[in-house]
Coordinates of C-alpha atoms and ligand atoms in Angstrom, one line a residue:
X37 CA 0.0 0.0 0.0
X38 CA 3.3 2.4 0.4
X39 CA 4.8 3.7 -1.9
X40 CA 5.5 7.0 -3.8
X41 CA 3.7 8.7 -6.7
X42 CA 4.9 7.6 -9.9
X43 CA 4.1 10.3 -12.9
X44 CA 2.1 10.5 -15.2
X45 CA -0.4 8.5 -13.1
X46 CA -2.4 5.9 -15.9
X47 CA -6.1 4.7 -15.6
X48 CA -5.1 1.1 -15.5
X49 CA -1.9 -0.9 -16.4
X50 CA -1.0 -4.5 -16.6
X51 CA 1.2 -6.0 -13.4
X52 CA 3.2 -8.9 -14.1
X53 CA 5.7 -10.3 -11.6
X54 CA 8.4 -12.5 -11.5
X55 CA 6.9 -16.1 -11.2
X56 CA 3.8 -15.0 -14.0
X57 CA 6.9 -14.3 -16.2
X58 CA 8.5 -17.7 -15.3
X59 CA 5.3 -19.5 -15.9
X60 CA 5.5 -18.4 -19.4
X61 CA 8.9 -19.2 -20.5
X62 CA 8.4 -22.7 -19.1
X63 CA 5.3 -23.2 -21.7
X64 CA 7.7 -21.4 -23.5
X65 CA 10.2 -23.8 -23.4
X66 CA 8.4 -27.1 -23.5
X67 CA 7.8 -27.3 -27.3
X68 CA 3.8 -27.3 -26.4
X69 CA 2.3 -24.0 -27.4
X70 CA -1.3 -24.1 -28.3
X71 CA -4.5 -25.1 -26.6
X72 CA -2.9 -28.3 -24.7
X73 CA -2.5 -29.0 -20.4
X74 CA -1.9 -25.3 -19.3
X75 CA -5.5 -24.3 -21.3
X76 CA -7.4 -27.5 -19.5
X77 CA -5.3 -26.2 -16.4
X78 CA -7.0 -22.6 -16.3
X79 CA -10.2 -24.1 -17.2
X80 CA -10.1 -26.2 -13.8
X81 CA -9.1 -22.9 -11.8
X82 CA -11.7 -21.2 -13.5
X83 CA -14.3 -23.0 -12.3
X84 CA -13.1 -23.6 -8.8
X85 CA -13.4 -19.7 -8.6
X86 CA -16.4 -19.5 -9.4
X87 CA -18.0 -22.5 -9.0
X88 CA -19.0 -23.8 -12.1
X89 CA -18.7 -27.1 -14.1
X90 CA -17.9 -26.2 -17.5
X91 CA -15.3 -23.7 -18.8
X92 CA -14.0 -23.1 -21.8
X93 CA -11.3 -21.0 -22.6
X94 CA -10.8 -18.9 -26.2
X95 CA -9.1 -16.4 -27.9
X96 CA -10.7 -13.0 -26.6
X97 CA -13.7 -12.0 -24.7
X98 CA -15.8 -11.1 -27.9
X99 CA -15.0 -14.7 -29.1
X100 CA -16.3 -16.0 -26.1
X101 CA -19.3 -13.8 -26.4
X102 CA -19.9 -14.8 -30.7
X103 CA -19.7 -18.8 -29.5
X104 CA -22.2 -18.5 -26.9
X105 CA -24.6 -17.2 -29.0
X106 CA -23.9 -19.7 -32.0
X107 CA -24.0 -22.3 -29.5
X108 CA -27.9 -21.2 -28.6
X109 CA -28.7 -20.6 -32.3
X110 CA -29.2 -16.9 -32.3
X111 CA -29.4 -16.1 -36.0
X112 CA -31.2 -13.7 -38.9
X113 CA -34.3 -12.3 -38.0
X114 CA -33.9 -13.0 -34.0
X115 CA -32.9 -10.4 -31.8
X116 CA -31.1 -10.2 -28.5
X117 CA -31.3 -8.0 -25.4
X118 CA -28.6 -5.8 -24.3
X119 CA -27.8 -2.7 -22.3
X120 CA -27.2 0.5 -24.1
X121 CA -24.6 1.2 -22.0
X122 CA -20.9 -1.4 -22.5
X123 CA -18.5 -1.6 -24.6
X124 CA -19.2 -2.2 -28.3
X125 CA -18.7 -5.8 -28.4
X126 CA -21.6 -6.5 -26.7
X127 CA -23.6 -5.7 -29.8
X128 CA -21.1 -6.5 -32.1
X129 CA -21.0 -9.8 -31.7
X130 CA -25.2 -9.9 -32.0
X131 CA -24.6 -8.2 -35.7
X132 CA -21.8 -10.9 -36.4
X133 CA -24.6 -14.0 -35.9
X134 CA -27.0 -11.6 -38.5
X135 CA -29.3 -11.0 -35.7
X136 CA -30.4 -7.5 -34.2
X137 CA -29.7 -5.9 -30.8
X138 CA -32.3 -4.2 -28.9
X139 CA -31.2 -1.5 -26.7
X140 CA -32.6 -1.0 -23.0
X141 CA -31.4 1.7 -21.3
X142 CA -29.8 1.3 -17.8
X143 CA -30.1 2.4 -14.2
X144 CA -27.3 5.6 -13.7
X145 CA -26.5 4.5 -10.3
X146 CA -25.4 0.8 -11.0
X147 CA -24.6 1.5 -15.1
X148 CA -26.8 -1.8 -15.5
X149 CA -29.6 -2.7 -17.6
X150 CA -32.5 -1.0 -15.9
X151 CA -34.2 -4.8 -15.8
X152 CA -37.9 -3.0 -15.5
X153 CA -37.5 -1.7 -18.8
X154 CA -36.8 -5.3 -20.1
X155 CA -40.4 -6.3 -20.0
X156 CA -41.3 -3.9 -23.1
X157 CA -38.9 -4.7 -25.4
X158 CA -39.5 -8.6 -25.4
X159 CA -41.0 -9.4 -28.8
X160 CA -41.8 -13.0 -30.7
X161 CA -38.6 -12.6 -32.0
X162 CA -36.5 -12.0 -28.6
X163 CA -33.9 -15.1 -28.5
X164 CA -31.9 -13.8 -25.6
X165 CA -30.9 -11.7 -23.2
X166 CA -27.4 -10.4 -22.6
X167 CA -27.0 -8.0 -19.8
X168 CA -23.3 -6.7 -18.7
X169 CA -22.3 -6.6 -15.9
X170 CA -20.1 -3.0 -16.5
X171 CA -17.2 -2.4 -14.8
X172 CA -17.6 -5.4 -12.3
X173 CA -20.7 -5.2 -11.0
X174 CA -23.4 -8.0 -11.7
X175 CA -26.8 -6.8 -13.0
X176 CA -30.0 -7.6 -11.6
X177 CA -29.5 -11.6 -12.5
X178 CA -32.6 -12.7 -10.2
X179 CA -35.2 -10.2 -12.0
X180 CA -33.5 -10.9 -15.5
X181 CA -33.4 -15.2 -15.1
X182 CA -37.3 -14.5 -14.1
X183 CA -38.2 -12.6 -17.0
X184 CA -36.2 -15.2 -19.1
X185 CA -37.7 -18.1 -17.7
X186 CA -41.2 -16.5 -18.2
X187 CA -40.7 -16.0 -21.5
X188 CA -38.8 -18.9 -22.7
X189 CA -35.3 -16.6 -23.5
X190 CA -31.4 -17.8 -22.9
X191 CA -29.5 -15.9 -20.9
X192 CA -25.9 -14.7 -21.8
X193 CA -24.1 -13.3 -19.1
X194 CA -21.5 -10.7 -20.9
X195 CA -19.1 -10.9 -17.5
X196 CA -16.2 -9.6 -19.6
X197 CA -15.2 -7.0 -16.5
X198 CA -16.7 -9.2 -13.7
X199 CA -14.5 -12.3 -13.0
X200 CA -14.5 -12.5 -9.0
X201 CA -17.8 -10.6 -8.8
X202 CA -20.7 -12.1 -7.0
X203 CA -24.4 -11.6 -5.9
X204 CA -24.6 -13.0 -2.3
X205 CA -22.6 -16.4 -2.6
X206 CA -23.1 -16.8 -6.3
X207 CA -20.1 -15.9 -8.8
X208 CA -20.9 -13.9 -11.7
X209 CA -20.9 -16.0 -15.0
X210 CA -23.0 -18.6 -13.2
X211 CA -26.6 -17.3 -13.5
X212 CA -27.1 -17.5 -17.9
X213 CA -27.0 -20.6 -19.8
X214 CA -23.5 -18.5 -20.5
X215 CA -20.9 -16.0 -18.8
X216 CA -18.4 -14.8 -20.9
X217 CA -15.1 -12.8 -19.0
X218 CA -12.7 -11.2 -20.8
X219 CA -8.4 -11.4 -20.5
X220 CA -8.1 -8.3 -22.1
X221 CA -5.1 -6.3 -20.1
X222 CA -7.2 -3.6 -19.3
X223 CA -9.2 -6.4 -16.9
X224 CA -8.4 -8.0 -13.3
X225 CA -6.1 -10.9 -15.1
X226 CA -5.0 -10.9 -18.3
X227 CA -3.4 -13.4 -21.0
X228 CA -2.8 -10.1 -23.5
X229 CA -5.8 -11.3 -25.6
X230 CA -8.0 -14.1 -24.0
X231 CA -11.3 -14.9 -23.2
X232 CA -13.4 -17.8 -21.1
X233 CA -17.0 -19.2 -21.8
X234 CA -18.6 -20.8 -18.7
X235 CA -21.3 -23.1 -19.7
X236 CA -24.8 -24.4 -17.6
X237 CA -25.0 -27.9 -19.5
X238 CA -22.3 -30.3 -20.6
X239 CA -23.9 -29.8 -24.2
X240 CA -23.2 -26.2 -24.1
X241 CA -19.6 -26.8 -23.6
X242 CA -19.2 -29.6 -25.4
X243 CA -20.3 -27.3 -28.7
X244 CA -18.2 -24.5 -27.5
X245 CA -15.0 -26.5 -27.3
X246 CA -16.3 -27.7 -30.8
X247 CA -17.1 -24.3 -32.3
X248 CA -13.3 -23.2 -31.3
X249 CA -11.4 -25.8 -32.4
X250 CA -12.6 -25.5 -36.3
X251 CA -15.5 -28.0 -35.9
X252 CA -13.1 -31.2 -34.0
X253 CA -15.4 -33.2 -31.8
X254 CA -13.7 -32.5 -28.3
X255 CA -11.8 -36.1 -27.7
X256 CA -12.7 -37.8 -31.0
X257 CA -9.7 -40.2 -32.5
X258 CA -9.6 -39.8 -35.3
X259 CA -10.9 -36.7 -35.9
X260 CA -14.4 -35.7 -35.9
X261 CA -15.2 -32.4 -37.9
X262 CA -19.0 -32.4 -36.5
X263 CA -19.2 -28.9 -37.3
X264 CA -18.0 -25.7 -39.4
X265 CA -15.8 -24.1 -36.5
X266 CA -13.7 -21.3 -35.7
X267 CA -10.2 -21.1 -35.0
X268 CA -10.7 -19.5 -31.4
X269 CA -8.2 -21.3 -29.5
X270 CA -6.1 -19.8 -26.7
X271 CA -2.5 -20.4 -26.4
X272 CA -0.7 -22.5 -23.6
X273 CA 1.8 -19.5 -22.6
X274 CA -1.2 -17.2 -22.0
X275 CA -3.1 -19.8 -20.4
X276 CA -0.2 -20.5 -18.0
X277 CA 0.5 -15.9 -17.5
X278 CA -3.7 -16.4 -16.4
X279 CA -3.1 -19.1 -14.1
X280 CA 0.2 -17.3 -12.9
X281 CA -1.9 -14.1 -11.8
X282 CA -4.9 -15.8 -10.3
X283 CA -2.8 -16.4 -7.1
X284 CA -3.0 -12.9 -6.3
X285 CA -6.9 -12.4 -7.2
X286 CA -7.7 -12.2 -3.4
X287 CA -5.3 -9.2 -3.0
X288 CA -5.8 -7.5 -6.4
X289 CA -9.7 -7.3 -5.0
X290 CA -8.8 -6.2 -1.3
X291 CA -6.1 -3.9 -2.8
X292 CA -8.6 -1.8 -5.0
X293 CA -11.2 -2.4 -2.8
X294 CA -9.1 -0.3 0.1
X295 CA -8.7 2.6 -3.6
X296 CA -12.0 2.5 -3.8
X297 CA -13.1 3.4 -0.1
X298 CA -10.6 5.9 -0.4
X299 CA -11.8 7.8 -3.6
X300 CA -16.0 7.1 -1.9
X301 CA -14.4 9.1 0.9
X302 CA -12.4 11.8 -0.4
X303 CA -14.0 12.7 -3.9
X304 CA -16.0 15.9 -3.8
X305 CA -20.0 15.4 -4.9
X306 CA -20.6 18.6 -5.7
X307 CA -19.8 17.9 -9.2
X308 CA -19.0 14.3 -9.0
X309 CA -21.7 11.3 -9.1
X310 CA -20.1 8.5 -7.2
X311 CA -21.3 4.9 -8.1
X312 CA -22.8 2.9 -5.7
X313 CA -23.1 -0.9 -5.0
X314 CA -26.2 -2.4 -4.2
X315 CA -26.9 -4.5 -0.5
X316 CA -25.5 -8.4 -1.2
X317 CA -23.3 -7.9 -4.1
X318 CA -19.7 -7.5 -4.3
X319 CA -18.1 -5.9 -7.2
X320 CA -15.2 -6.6 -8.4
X321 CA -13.9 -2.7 -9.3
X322 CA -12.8 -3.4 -12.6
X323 CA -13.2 0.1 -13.5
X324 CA -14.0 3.2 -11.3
X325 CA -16.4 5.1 -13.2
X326 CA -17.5 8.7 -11.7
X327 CA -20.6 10.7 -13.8
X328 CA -20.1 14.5 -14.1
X329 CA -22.9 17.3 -13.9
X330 CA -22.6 17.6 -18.0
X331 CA -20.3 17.1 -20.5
X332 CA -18.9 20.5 -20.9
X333 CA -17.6 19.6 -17.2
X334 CA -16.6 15.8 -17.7
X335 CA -14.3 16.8 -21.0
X336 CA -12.5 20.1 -18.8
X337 CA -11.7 17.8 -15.4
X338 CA -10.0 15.3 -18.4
X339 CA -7.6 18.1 -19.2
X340 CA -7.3 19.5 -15.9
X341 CA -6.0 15.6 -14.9
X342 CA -4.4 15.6 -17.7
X343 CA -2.2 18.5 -17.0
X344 CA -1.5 17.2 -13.7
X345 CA -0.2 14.1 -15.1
X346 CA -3.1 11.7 -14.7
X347 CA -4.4 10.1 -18.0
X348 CA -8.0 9.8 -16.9
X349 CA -10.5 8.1 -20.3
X350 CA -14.4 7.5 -21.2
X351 CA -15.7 4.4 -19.3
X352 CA -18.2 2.5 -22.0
X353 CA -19.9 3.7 -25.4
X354 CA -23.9 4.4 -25.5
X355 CA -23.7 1.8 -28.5
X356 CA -27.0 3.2 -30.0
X357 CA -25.4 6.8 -30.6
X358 CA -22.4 5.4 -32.3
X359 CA -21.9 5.4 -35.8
X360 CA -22.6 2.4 -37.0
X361 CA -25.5 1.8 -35.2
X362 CA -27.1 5.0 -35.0
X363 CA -26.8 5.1 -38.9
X364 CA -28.2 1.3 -39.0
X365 CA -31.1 1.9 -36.6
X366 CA -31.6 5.4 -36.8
X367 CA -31.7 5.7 -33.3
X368 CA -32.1 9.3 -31.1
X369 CA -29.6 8.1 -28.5
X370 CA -30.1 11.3 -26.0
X371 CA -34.6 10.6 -25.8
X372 CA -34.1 6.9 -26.6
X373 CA -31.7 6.2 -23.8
X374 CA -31.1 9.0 -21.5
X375 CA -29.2 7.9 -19.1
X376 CA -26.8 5.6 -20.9
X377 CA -26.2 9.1 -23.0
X378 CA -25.5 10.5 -19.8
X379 CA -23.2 7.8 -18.8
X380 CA -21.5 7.9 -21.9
X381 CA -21.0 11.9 -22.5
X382 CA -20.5 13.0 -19.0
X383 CA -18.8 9.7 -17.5
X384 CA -14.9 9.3 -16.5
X385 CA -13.0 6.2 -15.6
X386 CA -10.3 7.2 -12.8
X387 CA -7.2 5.7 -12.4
X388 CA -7.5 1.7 -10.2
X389 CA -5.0 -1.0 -11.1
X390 CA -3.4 -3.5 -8.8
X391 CA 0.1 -1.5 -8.4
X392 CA -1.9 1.9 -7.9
X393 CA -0.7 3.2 -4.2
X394 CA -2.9 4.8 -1.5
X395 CA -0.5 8.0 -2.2
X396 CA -1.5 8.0 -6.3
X397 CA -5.3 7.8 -5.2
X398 CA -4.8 10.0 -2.6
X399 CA -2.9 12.6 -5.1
X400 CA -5.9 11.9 -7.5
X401 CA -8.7 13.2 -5.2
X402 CA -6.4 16.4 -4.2
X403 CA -6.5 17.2 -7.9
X404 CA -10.1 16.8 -8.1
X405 CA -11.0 17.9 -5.3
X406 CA -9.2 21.2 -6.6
X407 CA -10.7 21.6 -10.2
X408 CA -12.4 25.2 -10.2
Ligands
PLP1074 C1 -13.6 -6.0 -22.7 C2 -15.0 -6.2 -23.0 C3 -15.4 -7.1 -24.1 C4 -14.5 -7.6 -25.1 O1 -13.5 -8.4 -24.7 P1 -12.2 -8.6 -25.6 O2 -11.4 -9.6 -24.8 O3 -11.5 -7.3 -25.7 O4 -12.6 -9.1 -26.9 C5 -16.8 -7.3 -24.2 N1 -17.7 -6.8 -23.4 C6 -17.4 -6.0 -22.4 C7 -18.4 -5.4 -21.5 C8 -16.0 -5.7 -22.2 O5 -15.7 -4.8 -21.2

């Protein structure tokens, strides 16, 4: 927690030590590369974290997100539910399968799906529903798996942000027929690119580890091609850096949780609107994400860090005001989905990583705290 302030201060960067290092020159060395022992290896830690049966690790998050919704069939003329507030992938991937997003907009205290504006938008073509849970924190999973089970709709949890995140006991990536996370280095652990696909059912799985290994019946000797697949396989070395860094999960969590208090304590709200976690869940602070009075405000405090040395960004798009979409769909982001607008025009990720210090933070909220 010591330690002096290093400048310029970043939003988030990647911390590997020693033995992650050493775990991936001894894949390195041992001639095995590709999806082999380290990849089943991460899968089993995987799903001792959270609890689960079936993982499946792939090339990158979005991957993870495209299979899971080619594994459930989603296709032309279906659509799928999503927040209007997450990172771009999130709808991309429904586009990729030929099948349409529909945008709900989301509650500005959590940056979730608002789940009582879900009831509206289910149509006879709804497939799916694929809430995020942005920056770390889980959606509403008990309302959304009630509205999916009344109406006969999968559930894809897009966890990219979340691994480690829970509601009560229960880990996030566990409630959908799918959870998705992300190893992208900007999340908790990171493989450089990588992603994991946690599956309910055996089935699921089984045509996941199918769909990433172009079509090979998981096991079959010799070869099954059951199916027109994907190359979407992760590499041992990253598998093994993953692995490596899940030691330190626990203390990456307490560590920014400790950053966290810190900036809910010391950040002015005058101008500032903090977020807040709901009772029972535990987030898992991917991102610290702060909402200011307008956007005239948000984009001055970025210089104002900025001059002091702290590269502060945007958190999350409002996918329905960005060019491809709006043009697609024609949609009026700012009466359509106000507050996912607001998120995404007056929002500001600060600075939380695992080798952030106390002093940094502390530094951090001084400079706020004195932006005129
Ligand atoms: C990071 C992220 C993704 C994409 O993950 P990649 O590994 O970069 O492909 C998808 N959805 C959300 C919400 C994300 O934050």
């Amino acid at each position: 927690m010591e330690g002096k302030i290093q400048h310029p201060i970043f939003l988030s960067r990647p911390y590997l030590d020693d033995e992650d290092i050493q775990a991936v020159v001894t894949v390195l060395k041992s001639g095995n590369l590709v999806q082999g022992k380290e990849v089943a290896l991460l899968e089993e830690k995987i799903n001792t974290l959270a609890g689960s049966n079936y993982a499946s690790a792939v090339s990158n998050g979005t991957a993870s997100l495209h299979l899971a919704l080619i594994a459930l069939g989603v296709k032309e003329g279906d659509e799928v539910i999503i927040p209007a507030f997450s990172y771009i992938a999130t709808a991309n991937v429904i586009e990729l399968v030929g099948a349409a997003p529909v945008f709900v907009d989301i509650d500005l205290r959590t940056f979730n799906i608002d789940v009582s504006q879900i009831e509206n938008k289910i149509t006879s073509r709804t497939k799916c529903i694929m809430p995020v849970h942005e920056f770390g924190l889980c959606a509403n999973m008990g309302e959304i798996n009630r509205l999916a089970n009344a109406y006969g709709l999968a559930v894809v949890e897009d966890a990219a942000c979340a691994i480690g995140a829970k509601i009560g006991d229960q880990f996030a990536g566990t409630f959908g027929d799918f959870g998705s996370f992300s190893l992208h280095p900007r999340k908790s652990v990171t493989s450089g690119e990588g992603g994991i696909v946690i599956s309910k059912t055996k089935e699921f799985d089984d045509k996941i580890k199918t769909l990433r290994n172009h079509g090979i019946k998981p096991g079959s000797f010799p070869m099954e091609f059951v199916e027109a697949g994907f190359n979407y396989r992760l590499t041992d070395f990253q598998a093994a850096l993953v692995s490596s860094q899940m030691r330190r999960l626990p203390s990456i969590f307490k560590h920014k949780e400790i950053l966290v208090d810190f900036y809910l304590k010391s950040l002015r709200t005058d101008i500032l609107m903090l977020p807040s976690v709901p009772e029972g869940y535990t987030h898992s602070w991917q991102t610290f994400h702060v909402v200011c009075q307008n956007e005239e405000t948000r984009n001055q405090l970025i210089l104002w860090l900025k001059e002091h040395q702290i590269f502060c960004n945007y958190g999350a798009q409002c996918i329905p005001a960005m060019t491809f979409y709006r043009n697609k769909y024609q949609f009026e982001s700012q009466i359509q989905f106000p507050s996912a607008f607001k998120a995404y025009s007056c929002g500001l990720a600060l600075p939380l990583s695992e080798t952030l210090t106390m002093q940094e933070v502390s530094y951090v909220c001084d400079v706020i705290n004195q932006f005129k």
